[in-house]
CSV table of C-alpha atoms and ligand atoms in Angstrom, one decimal:
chain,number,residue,atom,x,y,z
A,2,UNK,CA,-49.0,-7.5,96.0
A,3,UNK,CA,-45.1,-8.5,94.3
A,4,UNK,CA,-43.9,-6.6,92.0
A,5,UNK,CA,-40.8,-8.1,90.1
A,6,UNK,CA,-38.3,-5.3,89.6
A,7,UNK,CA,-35.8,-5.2,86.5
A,8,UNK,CA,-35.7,-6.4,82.9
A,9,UNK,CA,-32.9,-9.1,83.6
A,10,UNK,CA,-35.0,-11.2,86.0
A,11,UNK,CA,-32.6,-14.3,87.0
A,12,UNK,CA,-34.5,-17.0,89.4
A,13,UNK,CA,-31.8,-16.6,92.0
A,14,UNK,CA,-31.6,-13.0,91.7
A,15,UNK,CA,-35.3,-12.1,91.7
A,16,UNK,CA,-36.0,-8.2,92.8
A,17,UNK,CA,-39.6,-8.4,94.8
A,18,UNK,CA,-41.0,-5.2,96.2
A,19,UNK,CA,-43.7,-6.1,98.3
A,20,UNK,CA,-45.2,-3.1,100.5
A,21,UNK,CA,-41.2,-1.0,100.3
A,22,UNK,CA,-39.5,-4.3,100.9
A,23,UNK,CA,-37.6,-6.2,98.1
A,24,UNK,CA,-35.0,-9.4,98.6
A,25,UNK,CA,-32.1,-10.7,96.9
A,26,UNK,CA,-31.2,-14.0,96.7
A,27,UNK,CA,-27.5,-14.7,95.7
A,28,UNK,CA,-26.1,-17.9,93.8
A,29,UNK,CA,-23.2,-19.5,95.0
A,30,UNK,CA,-19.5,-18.5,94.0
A,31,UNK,CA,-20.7,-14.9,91.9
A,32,UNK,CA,-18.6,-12.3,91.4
A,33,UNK,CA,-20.4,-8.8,90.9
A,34,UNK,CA,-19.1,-5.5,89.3
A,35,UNK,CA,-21.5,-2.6,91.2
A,36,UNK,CA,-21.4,0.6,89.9
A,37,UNK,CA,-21.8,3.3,92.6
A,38,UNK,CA,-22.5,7.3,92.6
A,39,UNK,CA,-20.3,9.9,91.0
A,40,UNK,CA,-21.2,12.5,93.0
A,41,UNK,CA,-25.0,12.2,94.0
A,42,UNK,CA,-25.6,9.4,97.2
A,43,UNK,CA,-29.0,9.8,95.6
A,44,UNK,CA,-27.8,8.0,92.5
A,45,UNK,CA,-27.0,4.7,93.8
A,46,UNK,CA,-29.5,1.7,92.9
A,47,UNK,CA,-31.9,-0.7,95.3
A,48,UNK,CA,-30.3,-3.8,93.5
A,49,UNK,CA,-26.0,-2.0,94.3
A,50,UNK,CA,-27.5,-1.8,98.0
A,51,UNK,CA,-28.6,-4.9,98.7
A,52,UNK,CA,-26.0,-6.6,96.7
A,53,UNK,CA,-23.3,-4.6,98.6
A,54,UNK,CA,-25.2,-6.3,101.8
A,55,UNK,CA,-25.2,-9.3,101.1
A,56,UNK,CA,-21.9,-10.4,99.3
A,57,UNK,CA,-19.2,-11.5,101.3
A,58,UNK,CA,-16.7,-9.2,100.3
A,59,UNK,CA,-16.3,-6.2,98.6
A,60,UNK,CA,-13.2,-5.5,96.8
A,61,UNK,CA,-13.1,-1.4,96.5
A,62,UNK,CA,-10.7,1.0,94.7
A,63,UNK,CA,-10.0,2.9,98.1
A,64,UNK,CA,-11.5,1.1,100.9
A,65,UNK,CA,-11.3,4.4,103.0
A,66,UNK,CA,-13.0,6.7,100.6
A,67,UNK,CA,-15.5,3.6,99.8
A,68,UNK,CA,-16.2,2.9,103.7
A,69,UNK,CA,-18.0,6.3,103.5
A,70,UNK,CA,-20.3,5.3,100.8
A,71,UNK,CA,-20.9,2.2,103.0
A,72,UNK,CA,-21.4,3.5,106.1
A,73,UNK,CA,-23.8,5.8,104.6
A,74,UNK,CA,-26.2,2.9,103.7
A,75,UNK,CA,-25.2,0.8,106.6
A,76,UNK,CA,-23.4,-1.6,104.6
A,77,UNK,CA,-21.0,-3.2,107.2
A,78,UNK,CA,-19.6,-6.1,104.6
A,79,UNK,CA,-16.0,-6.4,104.8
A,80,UNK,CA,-14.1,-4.6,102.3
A,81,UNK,CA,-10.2,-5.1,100.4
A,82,UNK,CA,-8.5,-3.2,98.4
A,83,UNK,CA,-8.2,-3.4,94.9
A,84,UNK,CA,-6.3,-1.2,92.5
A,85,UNK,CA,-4.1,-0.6,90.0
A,86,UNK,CA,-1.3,-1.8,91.8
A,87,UNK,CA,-2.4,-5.4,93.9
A,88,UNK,CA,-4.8,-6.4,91.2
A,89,UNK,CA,-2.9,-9.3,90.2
A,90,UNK,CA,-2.3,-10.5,93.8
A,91,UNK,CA,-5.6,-10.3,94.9
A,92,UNK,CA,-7.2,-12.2,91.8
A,93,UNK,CA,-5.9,-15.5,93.2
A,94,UNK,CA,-7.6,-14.6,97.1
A,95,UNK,CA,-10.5,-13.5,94.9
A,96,UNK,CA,-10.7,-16.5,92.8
A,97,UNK,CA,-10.8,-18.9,95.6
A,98,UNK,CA,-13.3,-16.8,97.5
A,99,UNK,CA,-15.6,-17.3,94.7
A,100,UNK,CA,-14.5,-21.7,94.7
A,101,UNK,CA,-15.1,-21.4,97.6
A,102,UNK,CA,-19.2,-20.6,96.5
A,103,UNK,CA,-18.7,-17.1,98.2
A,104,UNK,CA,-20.5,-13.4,96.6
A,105,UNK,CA,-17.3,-11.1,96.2
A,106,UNK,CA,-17.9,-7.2,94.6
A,107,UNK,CA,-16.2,-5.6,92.7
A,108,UNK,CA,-16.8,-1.0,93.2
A,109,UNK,CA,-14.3,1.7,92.5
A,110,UNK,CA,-14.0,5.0,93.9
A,111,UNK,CA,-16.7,7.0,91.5
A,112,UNK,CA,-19.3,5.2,88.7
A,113,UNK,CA,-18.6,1.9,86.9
A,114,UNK,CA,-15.7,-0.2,87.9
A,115,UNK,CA,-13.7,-1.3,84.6
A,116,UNK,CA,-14.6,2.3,83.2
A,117,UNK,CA,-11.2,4.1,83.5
A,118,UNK,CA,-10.8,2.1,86.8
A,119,UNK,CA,-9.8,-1.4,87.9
A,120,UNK,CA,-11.4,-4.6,87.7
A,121,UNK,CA,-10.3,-6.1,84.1
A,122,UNK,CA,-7.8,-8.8,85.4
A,123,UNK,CA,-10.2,-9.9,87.8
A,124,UNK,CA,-13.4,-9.8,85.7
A,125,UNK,CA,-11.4,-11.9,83.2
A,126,UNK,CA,-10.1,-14.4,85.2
A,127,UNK,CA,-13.6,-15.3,86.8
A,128,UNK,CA,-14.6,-15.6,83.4
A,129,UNK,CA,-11.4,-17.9,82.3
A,130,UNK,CA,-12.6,-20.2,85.5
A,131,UNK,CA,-15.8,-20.3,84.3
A,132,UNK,CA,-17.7,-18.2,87.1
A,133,UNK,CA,-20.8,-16.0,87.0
A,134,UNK,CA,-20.3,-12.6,86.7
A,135,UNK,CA,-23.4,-9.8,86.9
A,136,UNK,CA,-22.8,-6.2,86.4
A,137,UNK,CA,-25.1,-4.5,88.9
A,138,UNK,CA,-25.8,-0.6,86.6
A,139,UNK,CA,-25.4,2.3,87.5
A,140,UNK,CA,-24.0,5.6,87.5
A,141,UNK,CA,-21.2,6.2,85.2
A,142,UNK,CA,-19.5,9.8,83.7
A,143,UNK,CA,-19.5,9.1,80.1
A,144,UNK,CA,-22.9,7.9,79.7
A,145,UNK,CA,-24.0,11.0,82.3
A,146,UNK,CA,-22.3,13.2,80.2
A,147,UNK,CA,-23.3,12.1,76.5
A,148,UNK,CA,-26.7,11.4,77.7
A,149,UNK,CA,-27.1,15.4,78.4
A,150,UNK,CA,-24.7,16.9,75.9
A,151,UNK,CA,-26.8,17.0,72.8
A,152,UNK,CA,-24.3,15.7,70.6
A,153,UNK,CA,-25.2,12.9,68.5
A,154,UNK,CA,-25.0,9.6,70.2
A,155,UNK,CA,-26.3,6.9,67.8
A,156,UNK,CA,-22.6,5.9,67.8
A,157,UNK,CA,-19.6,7.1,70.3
A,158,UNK,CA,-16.4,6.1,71.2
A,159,UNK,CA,-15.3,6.6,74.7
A,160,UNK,CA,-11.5,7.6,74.7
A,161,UNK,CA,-10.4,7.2,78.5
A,162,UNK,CA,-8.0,9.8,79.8
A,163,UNK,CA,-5.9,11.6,76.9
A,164,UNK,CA,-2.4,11.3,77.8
A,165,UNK,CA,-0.3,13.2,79.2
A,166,UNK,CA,2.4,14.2,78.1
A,167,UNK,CA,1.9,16.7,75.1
A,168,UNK,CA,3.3,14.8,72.2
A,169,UNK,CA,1.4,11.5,73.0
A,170,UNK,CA,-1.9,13.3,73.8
A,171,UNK,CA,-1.8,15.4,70.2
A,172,UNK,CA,-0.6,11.7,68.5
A,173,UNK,CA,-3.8,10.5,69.9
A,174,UNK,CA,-5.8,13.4,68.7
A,175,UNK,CA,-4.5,13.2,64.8
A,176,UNK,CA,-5.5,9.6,65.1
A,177,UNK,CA,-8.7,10.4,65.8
A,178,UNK,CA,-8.9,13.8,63.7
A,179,UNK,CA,-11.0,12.1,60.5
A,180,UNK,CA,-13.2,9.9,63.1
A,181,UNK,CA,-16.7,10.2,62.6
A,182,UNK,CA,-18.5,9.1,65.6
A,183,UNK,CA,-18.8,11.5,68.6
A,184,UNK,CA,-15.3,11.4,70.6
A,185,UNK,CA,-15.8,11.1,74.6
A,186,UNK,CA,-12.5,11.3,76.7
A,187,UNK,CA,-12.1,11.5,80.4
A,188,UNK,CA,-10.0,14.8,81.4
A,189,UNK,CA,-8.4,15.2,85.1
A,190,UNK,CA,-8.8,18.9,85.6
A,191,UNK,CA,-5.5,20.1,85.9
A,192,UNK,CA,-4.9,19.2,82.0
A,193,UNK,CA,-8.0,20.5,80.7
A,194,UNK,CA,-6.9,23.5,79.5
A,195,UNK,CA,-4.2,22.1,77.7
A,196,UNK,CA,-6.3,19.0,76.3
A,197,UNK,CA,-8.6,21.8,75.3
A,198,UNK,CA,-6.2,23.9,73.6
A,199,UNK,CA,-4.6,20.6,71.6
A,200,UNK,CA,-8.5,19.1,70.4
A,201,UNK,CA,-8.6,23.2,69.0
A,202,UNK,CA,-5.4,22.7,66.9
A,203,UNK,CA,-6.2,19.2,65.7
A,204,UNK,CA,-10.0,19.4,65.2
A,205,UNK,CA,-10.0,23.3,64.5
A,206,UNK,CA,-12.1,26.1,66.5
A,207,UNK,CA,-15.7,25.3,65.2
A,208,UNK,CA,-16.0,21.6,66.2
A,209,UNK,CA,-18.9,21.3,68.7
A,210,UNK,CA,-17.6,20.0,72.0
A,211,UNK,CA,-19.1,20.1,75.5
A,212,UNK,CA,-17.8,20.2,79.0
A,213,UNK,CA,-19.5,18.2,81.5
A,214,UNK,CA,-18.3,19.0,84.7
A,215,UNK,CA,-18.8,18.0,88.5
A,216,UNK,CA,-21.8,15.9,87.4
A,217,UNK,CA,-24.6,15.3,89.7
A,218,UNK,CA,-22.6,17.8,92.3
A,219,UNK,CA,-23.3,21.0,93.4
A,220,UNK,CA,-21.5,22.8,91.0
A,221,UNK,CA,-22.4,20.4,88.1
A,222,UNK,CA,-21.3,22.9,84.7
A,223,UNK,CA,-22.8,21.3,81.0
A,224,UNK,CA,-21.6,23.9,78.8
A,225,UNK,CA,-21.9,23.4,74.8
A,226,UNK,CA,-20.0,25.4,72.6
A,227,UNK,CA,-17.5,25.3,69.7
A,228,UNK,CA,-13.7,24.2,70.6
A,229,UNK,CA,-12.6,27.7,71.0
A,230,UNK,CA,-15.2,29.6,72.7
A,231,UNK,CA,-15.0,26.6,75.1
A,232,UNK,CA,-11.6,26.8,76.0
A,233,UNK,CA,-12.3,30.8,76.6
A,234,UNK,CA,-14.8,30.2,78.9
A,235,UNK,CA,-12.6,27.7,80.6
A,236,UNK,CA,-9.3,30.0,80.5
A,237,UNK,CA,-11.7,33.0,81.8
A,238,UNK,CA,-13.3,31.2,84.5
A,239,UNK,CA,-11.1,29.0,87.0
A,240,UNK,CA,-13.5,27.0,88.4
A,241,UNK,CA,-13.8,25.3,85.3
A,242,UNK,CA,-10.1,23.8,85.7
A,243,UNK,CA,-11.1,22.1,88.7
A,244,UNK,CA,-13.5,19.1,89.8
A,245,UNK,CA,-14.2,16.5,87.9
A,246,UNK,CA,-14.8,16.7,84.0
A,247,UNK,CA,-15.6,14.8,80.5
A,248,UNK,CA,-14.9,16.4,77.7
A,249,UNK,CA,-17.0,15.4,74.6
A,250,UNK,CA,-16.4,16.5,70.8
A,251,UNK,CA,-18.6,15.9,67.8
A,252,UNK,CA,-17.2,14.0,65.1
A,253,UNK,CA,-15.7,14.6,62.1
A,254,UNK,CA,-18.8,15.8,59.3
A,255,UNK,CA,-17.1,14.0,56.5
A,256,UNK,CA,-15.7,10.6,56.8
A,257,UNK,CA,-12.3,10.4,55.7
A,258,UNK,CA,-12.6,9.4,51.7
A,259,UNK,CA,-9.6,6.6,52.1
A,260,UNK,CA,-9.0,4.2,54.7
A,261,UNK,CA,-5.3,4.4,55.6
A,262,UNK,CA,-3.1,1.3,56.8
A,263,UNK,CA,-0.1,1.6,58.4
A,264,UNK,CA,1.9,-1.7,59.2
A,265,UNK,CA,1.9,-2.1,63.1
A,266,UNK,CA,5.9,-2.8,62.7
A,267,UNK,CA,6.1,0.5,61.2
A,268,UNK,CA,4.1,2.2,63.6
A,269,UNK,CA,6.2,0.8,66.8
A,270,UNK,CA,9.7,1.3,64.5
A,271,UNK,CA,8.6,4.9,64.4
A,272,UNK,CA,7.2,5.0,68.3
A,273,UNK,CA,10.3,3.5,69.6
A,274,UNK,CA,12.6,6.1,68.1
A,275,UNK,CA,11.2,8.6,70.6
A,276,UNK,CA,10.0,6.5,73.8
A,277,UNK,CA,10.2,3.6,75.9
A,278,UNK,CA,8.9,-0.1,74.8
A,279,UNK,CA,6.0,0.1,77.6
A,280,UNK,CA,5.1,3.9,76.6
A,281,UNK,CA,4.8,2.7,72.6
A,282,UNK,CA,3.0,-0.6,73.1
A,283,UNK,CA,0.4,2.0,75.4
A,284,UNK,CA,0.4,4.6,72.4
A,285,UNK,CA,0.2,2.2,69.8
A,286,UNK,CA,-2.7,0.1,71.4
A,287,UNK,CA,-4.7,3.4,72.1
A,288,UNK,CA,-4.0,4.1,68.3
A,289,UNK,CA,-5.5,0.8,66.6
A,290,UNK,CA,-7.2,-0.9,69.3
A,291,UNK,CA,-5.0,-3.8,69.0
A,292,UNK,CA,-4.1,-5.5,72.8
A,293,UNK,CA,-1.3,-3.5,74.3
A,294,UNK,CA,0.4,-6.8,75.6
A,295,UNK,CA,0.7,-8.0,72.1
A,296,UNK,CA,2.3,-4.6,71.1
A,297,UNK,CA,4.3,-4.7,74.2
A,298,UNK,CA,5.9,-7.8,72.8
A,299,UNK,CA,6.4,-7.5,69.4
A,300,UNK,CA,8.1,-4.0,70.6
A,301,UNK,CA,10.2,-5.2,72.7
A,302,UNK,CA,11.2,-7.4,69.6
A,303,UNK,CA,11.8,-4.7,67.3
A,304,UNK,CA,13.7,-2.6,69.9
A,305,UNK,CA,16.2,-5.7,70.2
A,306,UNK,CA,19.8,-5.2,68.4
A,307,UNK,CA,19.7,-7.2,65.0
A,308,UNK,CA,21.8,-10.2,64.6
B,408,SAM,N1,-15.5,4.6,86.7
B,408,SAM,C1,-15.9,6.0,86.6
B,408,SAM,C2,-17.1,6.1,85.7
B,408,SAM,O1,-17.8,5.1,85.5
B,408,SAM,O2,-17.4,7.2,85.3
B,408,SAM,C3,-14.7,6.8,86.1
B,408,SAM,C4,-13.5,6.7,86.9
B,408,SAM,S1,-12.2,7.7,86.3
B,408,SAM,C5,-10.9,7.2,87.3
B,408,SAM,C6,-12.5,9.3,86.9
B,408,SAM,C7,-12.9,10.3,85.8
B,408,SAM,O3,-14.3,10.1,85.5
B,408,SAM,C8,-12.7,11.7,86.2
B,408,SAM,O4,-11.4,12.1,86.0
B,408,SAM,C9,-13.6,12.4,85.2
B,408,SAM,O5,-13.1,12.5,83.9
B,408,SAM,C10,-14.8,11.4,85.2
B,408,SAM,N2,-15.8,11.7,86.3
B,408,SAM,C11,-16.0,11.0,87.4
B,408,SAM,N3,-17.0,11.6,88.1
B,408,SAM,C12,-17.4,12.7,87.4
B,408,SAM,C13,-18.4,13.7,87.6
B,408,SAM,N4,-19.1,13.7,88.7
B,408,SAM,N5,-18.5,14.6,86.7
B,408,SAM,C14,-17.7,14.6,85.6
B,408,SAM,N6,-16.8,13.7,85.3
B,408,SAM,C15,-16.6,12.7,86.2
């Protein structure tokens, strides 16, 4: 008996379980974004297996720490690396991979690549040369975390990581002090007290907020409390500042009763008085959404001496 698997069924990538035994076909020249475990080996799909198999390449995060994963499932696939920093270089050796009509993969370290990890300037390019891209689904922190925090999730906004530096991180946080929808941001653990501490001042004590830590780990926490009972419980318990965590916070109950505008000109003016060009495009992008390589330009503008 064949079972089709999955609710996207393309003809070349047709999931068949017959008696424990399922084949994948690939198309020619595909790139595919595979989300792996966070935590749990348990978590990773059928479809992220036998695509990792069967691809040419696979372009990881951290080939070392993604190796593991591999060897795990007896994946033997050649991997590269891909991050942050050689993105840009290895789009072109990507791109001709795929002209080439060869599977290349896309994974990261933890979860869903592009979510708070790299992939973007090679997803997009693949796209501006007009090839296939398929996300293969899959584990990822925010949607563990709001999926389990009981906070309402009809409509969320996932914030990335806060940033760093105190006066950034609370600009970011008045910016999204009226905001309605529930607030998920990605916290390393050595800031989470702080980034606790700072949503308290800016949203006040009572917000409802969980901590969803280590996820799908041994010592997975899901704690749900107001702001400041759960920055006692993370202050009293030291465990809590370590591992892995997202932080969620319910919105605000009443939507602000004015919309406020602020020109972007004005915002950078004001921005560049206390920072670098690169550091107020990043601000002023995370603050109106607007593409930070636009900002990044029109700041370097204003920062210019007048005639
Ligand atoms: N791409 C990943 C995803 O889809 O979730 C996120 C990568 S980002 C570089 C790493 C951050 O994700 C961590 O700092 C933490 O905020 C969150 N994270 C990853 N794994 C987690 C886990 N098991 N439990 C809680 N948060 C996790």
């Amino acid at each position: 008996m064949i079972f089709t698997l999955g609710l996207v069924c393309h003809t070349e990538l047709d999931y068949k379980l017959n008696q424990g035994d399922y084949n994948v076909s690939l198309q020619t020249g595909v790139l595919y974004v595979v989300a792996t475990p966070i935590g749990n080996l348990g978590d990773i799909t059928l479809r992220a297996i036998e695509t990792l198999r069967q691809v040419d390449l696979i372009a990881a995060e951290d080939t070392r720490h993604s190796r593991k994963l591999l060897e795990h499932f007896a994946i033997s696939t050649p991997l590269t690396p891909l991050h942050e920093h050689n993105e840009s270089r290895q789009m072109d050796s990507i791109l001709e991979m795929l002209a080439q009509g060869q599977q290349v993969a896309i994974i990261s370290d933890a979860g869903t690549p592009l979510i708070s990890d790299p992939g973007f300037i090679v997803v997009r390019a693949a796209h501006q040369q007009g090839f296939r891209v398929v996300p293969i689904p899959g584990p990822s922190a925010m949607i563990a975390a709001i999926s389990a925090a009981g906070l309402p999730t009809h409509r969320f906004t996932f914030e990335g990581f806060l940033p760093a530096k105190a006066a950034a991180r609370m600009a970011v946080l008045r910016a999204l002090q009226k905001e309605p929808r529930t607030l998920v941001f990605y916290e390393a653990p050595h800031r989470l007290r702080e980034s606790l501490e700072d949503c308290c001042s800016v949203f006040g004590d009572d917000r409802p907020a969980v901590l969803a830590r280590e996820l799908t780990k041994t010592y997975e926490t899901l704690r749900r409390l107001p702001l400041r009972a759960l920055y006692d419980f993370v202050v009293a318990d030291p465990e809590q500042q370590q591992g892995e965590a997202v932080l969620i916070v319910q919105g605000a109950t009443h939507a602000p009763s004015a919309s406020y505008e602020i020109s972007l000109d004005l915002l950078l003016t004001h921005l560049l008085a206390h920072m670098s060009v690169k550091s107020a495009a990043q601000l002023a992008a995370s603050l109106t959404g607007v593409g930070k390589n636009t900002l990044y330009d029109r700041a370097l503008q204003l920062s210019q001496p007048g005639p």
